[in-house]
Short mmCIF file of C-alpha atoms in Angstrom, two decimals:
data_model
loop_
_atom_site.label_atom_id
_atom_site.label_comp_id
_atom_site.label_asym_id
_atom_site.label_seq_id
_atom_site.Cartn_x
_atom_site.Cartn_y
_atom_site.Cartn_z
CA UNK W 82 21.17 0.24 -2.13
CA UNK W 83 23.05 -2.63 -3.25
CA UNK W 84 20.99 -4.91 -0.55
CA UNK W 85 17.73 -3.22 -1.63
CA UNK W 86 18.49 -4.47 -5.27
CA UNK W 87 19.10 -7.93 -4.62
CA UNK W 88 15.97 -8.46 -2.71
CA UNK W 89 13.48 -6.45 -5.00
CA UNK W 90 14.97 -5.86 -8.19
CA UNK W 91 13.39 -9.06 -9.33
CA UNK W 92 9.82 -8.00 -8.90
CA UNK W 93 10.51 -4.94 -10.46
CA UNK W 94 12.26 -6.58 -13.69
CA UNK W 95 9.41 -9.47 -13.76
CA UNK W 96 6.48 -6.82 -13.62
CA UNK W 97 7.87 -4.21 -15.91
CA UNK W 98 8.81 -7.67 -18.38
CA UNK W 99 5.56 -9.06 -17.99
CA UNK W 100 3.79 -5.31 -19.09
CA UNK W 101 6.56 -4.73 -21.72
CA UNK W 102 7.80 -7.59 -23.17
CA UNK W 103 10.92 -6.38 -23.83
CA UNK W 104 13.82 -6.92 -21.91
CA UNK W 105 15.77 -3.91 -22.70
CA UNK W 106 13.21 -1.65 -21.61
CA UNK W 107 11.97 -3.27 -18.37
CA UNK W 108 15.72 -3.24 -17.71
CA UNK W 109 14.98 0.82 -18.34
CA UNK W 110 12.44 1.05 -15.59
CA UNK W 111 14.34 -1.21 -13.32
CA UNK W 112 17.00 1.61 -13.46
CA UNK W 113 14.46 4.40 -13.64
CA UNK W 114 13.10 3.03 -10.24
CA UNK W 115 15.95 2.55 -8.06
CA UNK W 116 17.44 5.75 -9.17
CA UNK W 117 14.16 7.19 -7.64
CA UNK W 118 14.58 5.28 -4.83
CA UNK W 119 18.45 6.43 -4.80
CA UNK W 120 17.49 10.04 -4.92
CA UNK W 121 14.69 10.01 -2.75
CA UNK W 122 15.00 6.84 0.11
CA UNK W 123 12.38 8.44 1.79
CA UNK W 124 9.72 8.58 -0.84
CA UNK W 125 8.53 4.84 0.20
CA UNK W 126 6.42 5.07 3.54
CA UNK W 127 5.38 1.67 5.58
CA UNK W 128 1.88 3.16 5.60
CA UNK W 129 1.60 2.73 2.38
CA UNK W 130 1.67 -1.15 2.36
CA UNK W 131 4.72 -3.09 1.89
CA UNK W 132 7.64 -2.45 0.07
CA UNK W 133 7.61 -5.44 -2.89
CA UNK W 134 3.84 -4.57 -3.44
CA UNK W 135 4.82 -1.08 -3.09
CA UNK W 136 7.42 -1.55 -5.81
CA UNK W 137 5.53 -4.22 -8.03
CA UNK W 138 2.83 -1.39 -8.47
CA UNK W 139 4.98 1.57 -9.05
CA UNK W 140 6.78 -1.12 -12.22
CA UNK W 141 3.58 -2.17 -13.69
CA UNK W 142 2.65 1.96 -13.71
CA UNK W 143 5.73 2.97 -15.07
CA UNK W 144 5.95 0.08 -17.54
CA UNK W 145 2.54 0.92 -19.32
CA UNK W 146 3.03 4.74 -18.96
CA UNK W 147 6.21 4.07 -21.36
CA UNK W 148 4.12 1.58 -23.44
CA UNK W 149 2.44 4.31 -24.07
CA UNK W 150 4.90 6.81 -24.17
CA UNK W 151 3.83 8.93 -21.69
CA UNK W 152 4.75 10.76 -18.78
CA UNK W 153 4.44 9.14 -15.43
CA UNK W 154 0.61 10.13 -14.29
CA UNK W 155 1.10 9.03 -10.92
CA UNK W 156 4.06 10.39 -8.89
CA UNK W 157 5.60 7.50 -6.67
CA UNK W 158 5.26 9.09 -3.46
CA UNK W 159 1.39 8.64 -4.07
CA UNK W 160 1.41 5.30 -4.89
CA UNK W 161 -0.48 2.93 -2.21
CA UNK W 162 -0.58 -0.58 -2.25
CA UNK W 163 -2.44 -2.47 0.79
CA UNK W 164 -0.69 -3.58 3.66
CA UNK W 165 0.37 -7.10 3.39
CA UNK W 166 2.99 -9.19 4.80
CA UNK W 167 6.71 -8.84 3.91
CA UNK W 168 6.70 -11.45 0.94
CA UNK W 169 10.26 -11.94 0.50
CA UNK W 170 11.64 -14.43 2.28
CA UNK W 171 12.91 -17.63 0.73
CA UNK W 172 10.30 -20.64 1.14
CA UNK W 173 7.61 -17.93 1.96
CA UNK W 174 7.57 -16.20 -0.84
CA UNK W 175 7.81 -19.28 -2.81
CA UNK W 176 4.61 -20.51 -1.23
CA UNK W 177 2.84 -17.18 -1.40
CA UNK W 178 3.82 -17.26 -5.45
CA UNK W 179 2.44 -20.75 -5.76
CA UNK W 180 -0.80 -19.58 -4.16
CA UNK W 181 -1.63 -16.76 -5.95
CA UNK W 182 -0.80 -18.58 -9.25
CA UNK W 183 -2.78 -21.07 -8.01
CA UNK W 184 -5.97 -18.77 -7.59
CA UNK W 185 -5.11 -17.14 -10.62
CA UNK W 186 -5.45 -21.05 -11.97
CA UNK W 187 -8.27 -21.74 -10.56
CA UNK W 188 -10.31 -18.90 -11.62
CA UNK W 189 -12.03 -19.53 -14.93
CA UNK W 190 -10.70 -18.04 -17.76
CA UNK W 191 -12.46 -14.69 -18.93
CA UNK W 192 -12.06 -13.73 -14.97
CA UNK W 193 -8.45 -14.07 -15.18
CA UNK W 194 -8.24 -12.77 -18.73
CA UNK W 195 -10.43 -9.55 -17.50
CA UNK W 196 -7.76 -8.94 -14.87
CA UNK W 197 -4.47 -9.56 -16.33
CA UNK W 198 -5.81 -6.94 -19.09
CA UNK W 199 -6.54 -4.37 -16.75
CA UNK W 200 -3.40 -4.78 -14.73
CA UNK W 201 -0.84 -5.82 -16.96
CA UNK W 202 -1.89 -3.91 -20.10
CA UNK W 203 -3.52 -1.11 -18.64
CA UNK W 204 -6.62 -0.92 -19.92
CA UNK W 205 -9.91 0.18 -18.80
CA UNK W 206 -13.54 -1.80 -18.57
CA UNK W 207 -14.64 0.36 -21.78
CA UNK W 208 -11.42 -1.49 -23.52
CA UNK W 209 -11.09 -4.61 -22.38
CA UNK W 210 -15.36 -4.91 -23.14
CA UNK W 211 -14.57 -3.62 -26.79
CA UNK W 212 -11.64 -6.30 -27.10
CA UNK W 213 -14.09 -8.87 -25.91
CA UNK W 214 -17.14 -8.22 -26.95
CA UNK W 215 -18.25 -8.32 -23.40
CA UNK W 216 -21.12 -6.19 -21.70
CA UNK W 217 -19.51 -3.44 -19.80
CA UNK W 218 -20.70 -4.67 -16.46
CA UNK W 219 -19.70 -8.39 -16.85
CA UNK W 220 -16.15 -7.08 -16.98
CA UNK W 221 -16.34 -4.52 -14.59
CA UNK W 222 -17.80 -7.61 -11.98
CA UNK W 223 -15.09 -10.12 -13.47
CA UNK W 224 -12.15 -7.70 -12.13
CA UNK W 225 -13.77 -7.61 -8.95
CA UNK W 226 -14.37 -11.27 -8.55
CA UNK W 227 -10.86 -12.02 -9.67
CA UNK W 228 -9.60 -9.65 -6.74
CA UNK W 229 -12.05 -11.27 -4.41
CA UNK W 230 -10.60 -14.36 -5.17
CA UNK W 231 -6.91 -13.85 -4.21
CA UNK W 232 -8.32 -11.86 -0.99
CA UNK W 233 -9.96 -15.19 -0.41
CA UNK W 234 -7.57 -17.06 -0.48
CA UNK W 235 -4.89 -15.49 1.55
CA UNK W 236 -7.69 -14.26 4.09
CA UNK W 237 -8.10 -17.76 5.13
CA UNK T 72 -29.66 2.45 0.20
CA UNK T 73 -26.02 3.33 1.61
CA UNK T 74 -25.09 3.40 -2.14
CA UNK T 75 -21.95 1.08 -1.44
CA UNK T 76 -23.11 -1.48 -3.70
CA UNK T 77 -23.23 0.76 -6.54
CA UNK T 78 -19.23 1.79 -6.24
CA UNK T 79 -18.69 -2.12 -5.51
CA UNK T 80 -16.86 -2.69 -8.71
CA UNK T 81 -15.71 0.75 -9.40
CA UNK T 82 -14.07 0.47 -6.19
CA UNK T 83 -11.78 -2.62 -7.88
CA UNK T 84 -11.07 -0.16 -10.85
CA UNK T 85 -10.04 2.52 -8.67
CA UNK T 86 -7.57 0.13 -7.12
CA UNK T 87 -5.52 -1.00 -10.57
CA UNK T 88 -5.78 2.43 -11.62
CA UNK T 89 -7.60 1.93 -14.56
CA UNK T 90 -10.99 4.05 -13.64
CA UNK T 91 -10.94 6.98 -15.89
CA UNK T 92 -13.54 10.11 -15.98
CA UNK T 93 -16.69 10.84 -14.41
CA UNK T 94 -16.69 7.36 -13.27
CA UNK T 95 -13.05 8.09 -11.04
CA UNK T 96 -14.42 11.51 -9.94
CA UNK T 97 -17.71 9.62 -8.59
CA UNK T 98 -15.91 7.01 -6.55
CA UNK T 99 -13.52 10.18 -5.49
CA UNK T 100 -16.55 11.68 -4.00
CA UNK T 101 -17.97 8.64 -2.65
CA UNK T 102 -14.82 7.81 -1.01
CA UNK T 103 -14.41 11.31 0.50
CA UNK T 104 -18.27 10.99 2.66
CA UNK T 105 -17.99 6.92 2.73
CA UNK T 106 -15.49 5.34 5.54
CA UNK T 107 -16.74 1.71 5.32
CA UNK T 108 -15.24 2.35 1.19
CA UNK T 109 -12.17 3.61 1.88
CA UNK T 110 -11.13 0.14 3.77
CA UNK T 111 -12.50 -2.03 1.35
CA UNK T 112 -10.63 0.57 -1.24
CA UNK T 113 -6.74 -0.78 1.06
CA UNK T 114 -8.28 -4.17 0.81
CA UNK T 115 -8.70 -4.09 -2.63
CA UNK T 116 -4.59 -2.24 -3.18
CA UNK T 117 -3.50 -5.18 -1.45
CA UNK T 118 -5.13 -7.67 -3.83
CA UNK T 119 -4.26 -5.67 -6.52
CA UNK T 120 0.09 -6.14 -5.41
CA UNK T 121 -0.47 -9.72 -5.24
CA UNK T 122 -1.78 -9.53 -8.65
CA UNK T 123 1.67 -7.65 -9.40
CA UNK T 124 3.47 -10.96 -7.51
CA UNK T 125 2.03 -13.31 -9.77
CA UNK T 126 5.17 -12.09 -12.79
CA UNK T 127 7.34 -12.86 -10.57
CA UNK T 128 10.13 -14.88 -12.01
CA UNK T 129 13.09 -13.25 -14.77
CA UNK T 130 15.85 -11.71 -12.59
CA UNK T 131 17.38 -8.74 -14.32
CA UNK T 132 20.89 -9.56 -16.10
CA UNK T 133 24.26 -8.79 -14.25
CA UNK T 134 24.35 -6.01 -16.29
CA UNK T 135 21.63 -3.76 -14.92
CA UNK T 136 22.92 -4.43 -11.00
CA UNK T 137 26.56 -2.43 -13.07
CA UNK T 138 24.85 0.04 -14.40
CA UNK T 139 22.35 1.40 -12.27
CA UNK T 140 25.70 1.36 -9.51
CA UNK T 141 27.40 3.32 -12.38
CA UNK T 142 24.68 5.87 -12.70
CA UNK T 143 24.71 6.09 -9.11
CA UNK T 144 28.24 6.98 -8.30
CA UNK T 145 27.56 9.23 -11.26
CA UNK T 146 25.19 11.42 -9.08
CA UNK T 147 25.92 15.05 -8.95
CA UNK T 148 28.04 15.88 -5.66
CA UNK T 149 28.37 19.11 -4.67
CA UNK T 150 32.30 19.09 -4.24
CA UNK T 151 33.89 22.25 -3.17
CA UNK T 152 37.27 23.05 -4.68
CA UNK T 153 39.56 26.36 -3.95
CA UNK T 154 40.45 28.13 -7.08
CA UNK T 155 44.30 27.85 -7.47
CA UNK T 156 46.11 30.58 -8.26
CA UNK T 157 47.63 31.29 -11.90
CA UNK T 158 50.92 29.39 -12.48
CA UNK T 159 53.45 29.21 -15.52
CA UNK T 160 52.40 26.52 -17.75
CA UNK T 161 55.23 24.18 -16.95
CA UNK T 162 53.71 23.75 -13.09
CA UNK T 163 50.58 23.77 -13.82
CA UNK T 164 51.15 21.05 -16.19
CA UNK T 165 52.81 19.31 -12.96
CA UNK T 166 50.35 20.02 -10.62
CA UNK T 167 47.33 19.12 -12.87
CA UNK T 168 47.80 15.00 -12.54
CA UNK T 169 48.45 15.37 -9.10
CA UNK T 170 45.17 17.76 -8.34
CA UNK T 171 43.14 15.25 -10.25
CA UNK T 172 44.01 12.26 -8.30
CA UNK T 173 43.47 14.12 -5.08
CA UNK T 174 39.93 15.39 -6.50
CA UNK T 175 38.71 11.70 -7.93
CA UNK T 176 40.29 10.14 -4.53
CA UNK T 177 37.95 12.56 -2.55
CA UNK T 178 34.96 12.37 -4.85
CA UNK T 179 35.70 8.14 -4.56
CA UNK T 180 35.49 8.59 -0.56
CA UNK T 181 33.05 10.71 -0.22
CA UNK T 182 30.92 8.80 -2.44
CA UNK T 183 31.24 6.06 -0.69
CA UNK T 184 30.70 7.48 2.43
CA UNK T 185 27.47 8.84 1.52
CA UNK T 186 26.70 5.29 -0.18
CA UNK T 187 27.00 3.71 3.19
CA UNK T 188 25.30 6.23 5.09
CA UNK T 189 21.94 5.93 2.80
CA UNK T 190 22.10 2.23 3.21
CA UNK T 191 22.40 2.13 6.79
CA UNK T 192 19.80 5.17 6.93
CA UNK T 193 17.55 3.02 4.70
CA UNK T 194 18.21 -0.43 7.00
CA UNK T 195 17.60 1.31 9.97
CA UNK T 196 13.97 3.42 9.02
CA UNK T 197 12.90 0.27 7.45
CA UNK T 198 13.66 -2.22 10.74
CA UNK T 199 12.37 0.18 12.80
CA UNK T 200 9.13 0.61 10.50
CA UNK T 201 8.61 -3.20 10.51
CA UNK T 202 8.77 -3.53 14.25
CA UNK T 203 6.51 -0.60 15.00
CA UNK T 204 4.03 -2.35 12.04
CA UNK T 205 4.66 -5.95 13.78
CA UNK T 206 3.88 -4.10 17.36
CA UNK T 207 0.70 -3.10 16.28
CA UNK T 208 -0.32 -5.61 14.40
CA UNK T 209 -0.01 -7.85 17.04
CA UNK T 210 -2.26 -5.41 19.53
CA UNK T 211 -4.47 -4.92 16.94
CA UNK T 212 -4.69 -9.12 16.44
CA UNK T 213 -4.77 -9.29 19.95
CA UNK T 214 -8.08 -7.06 20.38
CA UNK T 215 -9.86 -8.97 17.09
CA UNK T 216 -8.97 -12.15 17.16
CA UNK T 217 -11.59 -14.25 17.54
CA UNK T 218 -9.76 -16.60 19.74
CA UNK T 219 -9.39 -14.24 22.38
CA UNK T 220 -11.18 -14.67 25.94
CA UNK T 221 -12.51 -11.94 27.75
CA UNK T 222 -13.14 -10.96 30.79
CA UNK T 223 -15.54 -8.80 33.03
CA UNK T 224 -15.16 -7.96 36.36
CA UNK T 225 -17.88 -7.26 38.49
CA UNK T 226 -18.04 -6.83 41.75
CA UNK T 227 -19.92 -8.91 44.26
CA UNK T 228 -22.24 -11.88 42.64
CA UNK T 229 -23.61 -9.24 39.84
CA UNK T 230 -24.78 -11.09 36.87
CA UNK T 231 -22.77 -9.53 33.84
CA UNK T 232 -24.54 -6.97 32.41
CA UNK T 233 -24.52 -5.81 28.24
CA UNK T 234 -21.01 -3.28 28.43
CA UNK T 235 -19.07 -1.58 25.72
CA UNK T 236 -15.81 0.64 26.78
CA UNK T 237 -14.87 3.20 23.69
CA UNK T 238 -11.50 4.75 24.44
CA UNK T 239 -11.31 8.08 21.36
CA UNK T 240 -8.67 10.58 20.99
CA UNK T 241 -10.30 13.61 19.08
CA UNK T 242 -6.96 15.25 17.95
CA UNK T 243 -6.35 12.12 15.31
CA UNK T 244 -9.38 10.09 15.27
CA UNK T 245 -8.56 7.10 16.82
CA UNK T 246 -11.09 5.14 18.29
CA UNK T 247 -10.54 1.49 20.34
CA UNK T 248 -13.78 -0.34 20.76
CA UNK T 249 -14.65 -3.29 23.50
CA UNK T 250 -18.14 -5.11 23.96
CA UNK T 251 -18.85 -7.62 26.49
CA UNK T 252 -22.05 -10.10 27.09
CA UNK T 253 -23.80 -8.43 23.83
CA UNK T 254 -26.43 -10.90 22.61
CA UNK T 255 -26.44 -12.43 19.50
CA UNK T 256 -28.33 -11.11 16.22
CA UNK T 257 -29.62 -13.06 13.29
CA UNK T 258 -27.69 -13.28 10.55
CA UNK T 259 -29.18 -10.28 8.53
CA UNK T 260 -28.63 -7.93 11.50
CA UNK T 261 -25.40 -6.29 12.54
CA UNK T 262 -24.74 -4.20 15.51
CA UNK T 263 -23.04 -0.60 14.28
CA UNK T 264 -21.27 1.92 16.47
CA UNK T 265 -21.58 5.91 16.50
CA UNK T 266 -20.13 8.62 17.31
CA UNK T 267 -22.42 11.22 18.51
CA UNK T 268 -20.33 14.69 17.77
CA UNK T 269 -21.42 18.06 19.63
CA UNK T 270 -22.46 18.94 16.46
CA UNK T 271 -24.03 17.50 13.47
CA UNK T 272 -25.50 13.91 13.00
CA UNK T 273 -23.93 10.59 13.74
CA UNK T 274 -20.91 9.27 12.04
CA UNK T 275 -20.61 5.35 11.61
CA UNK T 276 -17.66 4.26 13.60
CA UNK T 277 -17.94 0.70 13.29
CA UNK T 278 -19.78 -2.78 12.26
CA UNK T 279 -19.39 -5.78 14.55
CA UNK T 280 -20.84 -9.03 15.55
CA UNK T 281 -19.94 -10.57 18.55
CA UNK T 282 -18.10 -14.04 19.71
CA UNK T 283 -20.40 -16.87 20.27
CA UNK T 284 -19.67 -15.71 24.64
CA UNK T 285 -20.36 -12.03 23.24
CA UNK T 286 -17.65 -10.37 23.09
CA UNK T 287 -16.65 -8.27 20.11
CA UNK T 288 -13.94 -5.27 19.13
CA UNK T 289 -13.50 -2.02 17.05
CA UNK T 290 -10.07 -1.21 16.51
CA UNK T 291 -9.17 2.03 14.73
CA UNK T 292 -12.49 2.58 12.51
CA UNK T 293 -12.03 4.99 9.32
CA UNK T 294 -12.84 8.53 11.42
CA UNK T 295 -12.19 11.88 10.63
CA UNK T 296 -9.71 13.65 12.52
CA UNK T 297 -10.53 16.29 15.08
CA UNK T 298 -14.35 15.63 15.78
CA UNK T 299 -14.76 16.61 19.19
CA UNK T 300 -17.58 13.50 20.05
CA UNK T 301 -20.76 14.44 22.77
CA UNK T 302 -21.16 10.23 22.76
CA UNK T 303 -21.31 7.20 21.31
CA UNK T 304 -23.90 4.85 20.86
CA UNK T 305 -24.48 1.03 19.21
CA UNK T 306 -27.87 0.35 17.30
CA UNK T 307 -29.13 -2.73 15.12
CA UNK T 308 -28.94 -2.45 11.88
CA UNK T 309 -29.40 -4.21 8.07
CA UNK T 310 -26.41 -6.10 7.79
CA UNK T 311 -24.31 -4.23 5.55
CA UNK T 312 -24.86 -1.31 7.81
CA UNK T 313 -26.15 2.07 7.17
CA UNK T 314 -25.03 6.08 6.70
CA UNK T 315 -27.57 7.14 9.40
CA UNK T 316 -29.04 4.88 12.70
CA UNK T 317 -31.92 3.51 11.53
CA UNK T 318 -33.33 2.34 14.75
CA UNK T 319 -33.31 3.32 18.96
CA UNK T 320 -29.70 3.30 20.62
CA UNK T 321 -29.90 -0.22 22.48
CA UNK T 322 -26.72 1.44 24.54
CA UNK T 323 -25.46 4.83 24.88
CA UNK T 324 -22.29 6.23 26.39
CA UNK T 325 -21.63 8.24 29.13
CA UNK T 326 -17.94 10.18 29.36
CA UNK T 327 -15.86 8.10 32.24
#
């Protein structure tokens, strides 16, 4: 366990930080997490992608189900992320962070804006268009594109 | 009208979890009847983690690693203990310092017994995971990749003839694909493979295009489980595919 927290308790911290903004509590789902993961080591599967996306996803869902101060919707068992390489490793994870905040650069701004709502806030297309004054559809395709574009880039 | 289109960016909702209502039931439904969706869906979960990479950066202070190792060895542990038998006060009081450094010396070891045991348990399920996931990635790489030469063997001075080889196993739905000396289509044409079932109508198993020497693979299409298949057969269609064959077989299988 001790392993498995120095190699992913970073992602975990960072994502449930990033939703939260407060230290102490993404420090709270850190612990909530790998007590879960304690308890239950065979909740993660490999089929269900790998195990920092695995665990990035199952922080930013936890982190905006306490925002909101509810209970967890999804159990963690049914969380899937797509299967990706194992991004962990010293200078390749480094490069694979530079690239994706380099598409997430690149992209122009309401795109990214659209997306980092959605994911790191939670919210749906009906609230992100009300925050924005955007039609529904522009930021329904804007999520999408954004998406596209990190496929894009690590797809080539 | 395969209706894919319409779920396009639902599909990208669906994926950060943030598709609530009639909407989610609708892409539910869709994704239930609509294979070629349910892959784009995993596609779309993987974008969706690297989104999660990009907060990458704060580590956690020291003291989170101390206390989530404190609530840990904190875990109920179902420790058996013998019920002593009623003593005078005096040896009890003896015996009580001694009884608790046996029990917390036990609890300590046992603890960290089990501690070790879940690691290595964890290690070992995840290495062997990650080679069985390497394995077939590389097969599956192997079959797709477009740098990969293929061969036909014919006998005598036969001129290769149009072939495709589908190797299916009912029971889970696993289907392997392999084309050989297809021609080429225009761009807004795709070739799309079926399976035939004893009964009902097609099922898509499968868009592909072949290599410029035409050769071109299928490898593990989204397929039900347990269709027992009469056939399968390849047909031209639009190029984003359709539910149902929209024009003549151009091949057809026959059960080797």
């Amino acid at each position: 366990m001790a392993q498995l927290y120095e190699r992913y308790s970073g992602i975990v911290y960072s994502v449930a930080l990033r939703v939260l903004g407060d230290t102490g509590a993404a420090e709270d789902i850190l612990q909530e997490i790998f007590m879960q993961l304690w308890r239950n080591p065979d909740g993660f599967d490999v089929s269900r992608g790998s195990l920092p996306g695995w665990l990035a996803v199952i922080a930013r869902n936890r982190a905006i189900d306490s925002f909101r101060k509810r209970r967890p919707e999804v159990e963690m068992t049914e969380v899937v992320v797509g299967i990706g390489p194992d991004m962990v490793r010293g200078i390749e994870w480094n490069r694979t962070l530079d690239k994706i905040r380099g598409v997430l650069g690149s992209i122009p701004a309401p795109q990214r804006s659209a997306l980092e709502l959605s994911f790191f806030e939670g919210l749906t297309h009906t609230e992100i268009a009300e925050k924005t004054g955007e039609p529904l559809g522009t930021v329904k395709t804007r999520i999408r594109a954004g998406l596209l574009a990190l496929r894009k880039a690590f797809n080539q | 009208m395969n209706g894919h289109e319409q779920f396009a960016d639902d599909l990208a909702l669906y994926a950060m979890g943030t598709l609530e209502g009639d909407e989610r039931l609708r892409v539910e439904g869709h994704l239930q009847e609509c294979p070629a969706c349910r892959v784009e869906l995993e596609k779309f979960r993987g974008d969706v983690a690297l989104l999660a990479f990009s907060a990458s950066g704060p580590r956690p202070p020291a003291r989170s690693r101390e206390r989530l190792l404190a609530a840990i060895a904190k875990e109920p542990r179902r420790i058996e203990t013998r019920a002593s038998r009623p003593m005078a006060w005096w040896r009890a009081f003896e015996w009580a310092g001694a009884v608790a450094v046996v029990v917390m010396v036990l609890l300590l070891v046992r603890q960290n017994n089990d501690l070790q045991r879940r690691v290595a348990d964890l290690q070992s399920s995840s290495a062997r995971q990650q080679q069985q996931l390497l394995q077939a990635k590389q097969l599956v790489g192997t079959l797709t990749s477009a740098d990969a030469e293929h061969y036909v063997l014919v006998a005598g001075k036969s001129p290769p003839q149009p072939q495709g080889r589908a190797i299916y196993v009912p029971s889970s739905g696993t289907l392997v694909f392999l084309a050989s000396n297809l021609p080429q289509l225009p761009p807004q044409r795709i070739y799309e493979l079926w399976l035939i079932p004893t009964k009902g109508t097609p099922i898509p198993a499968g868009l592909f295009r072949p290599n410029p020497q035409g050769s071109a693979a299928v490898v593990k299409p989204p397929l039900p489980a347990g269709i027992e298949a009469k056939t399968f057969a390849i047909t031209v269609e639009p190029e984003a595919g359709s539910a149902a064959p929209t024009s003549q077989p151009i091949m057809v299988g026959s059960r080797g």
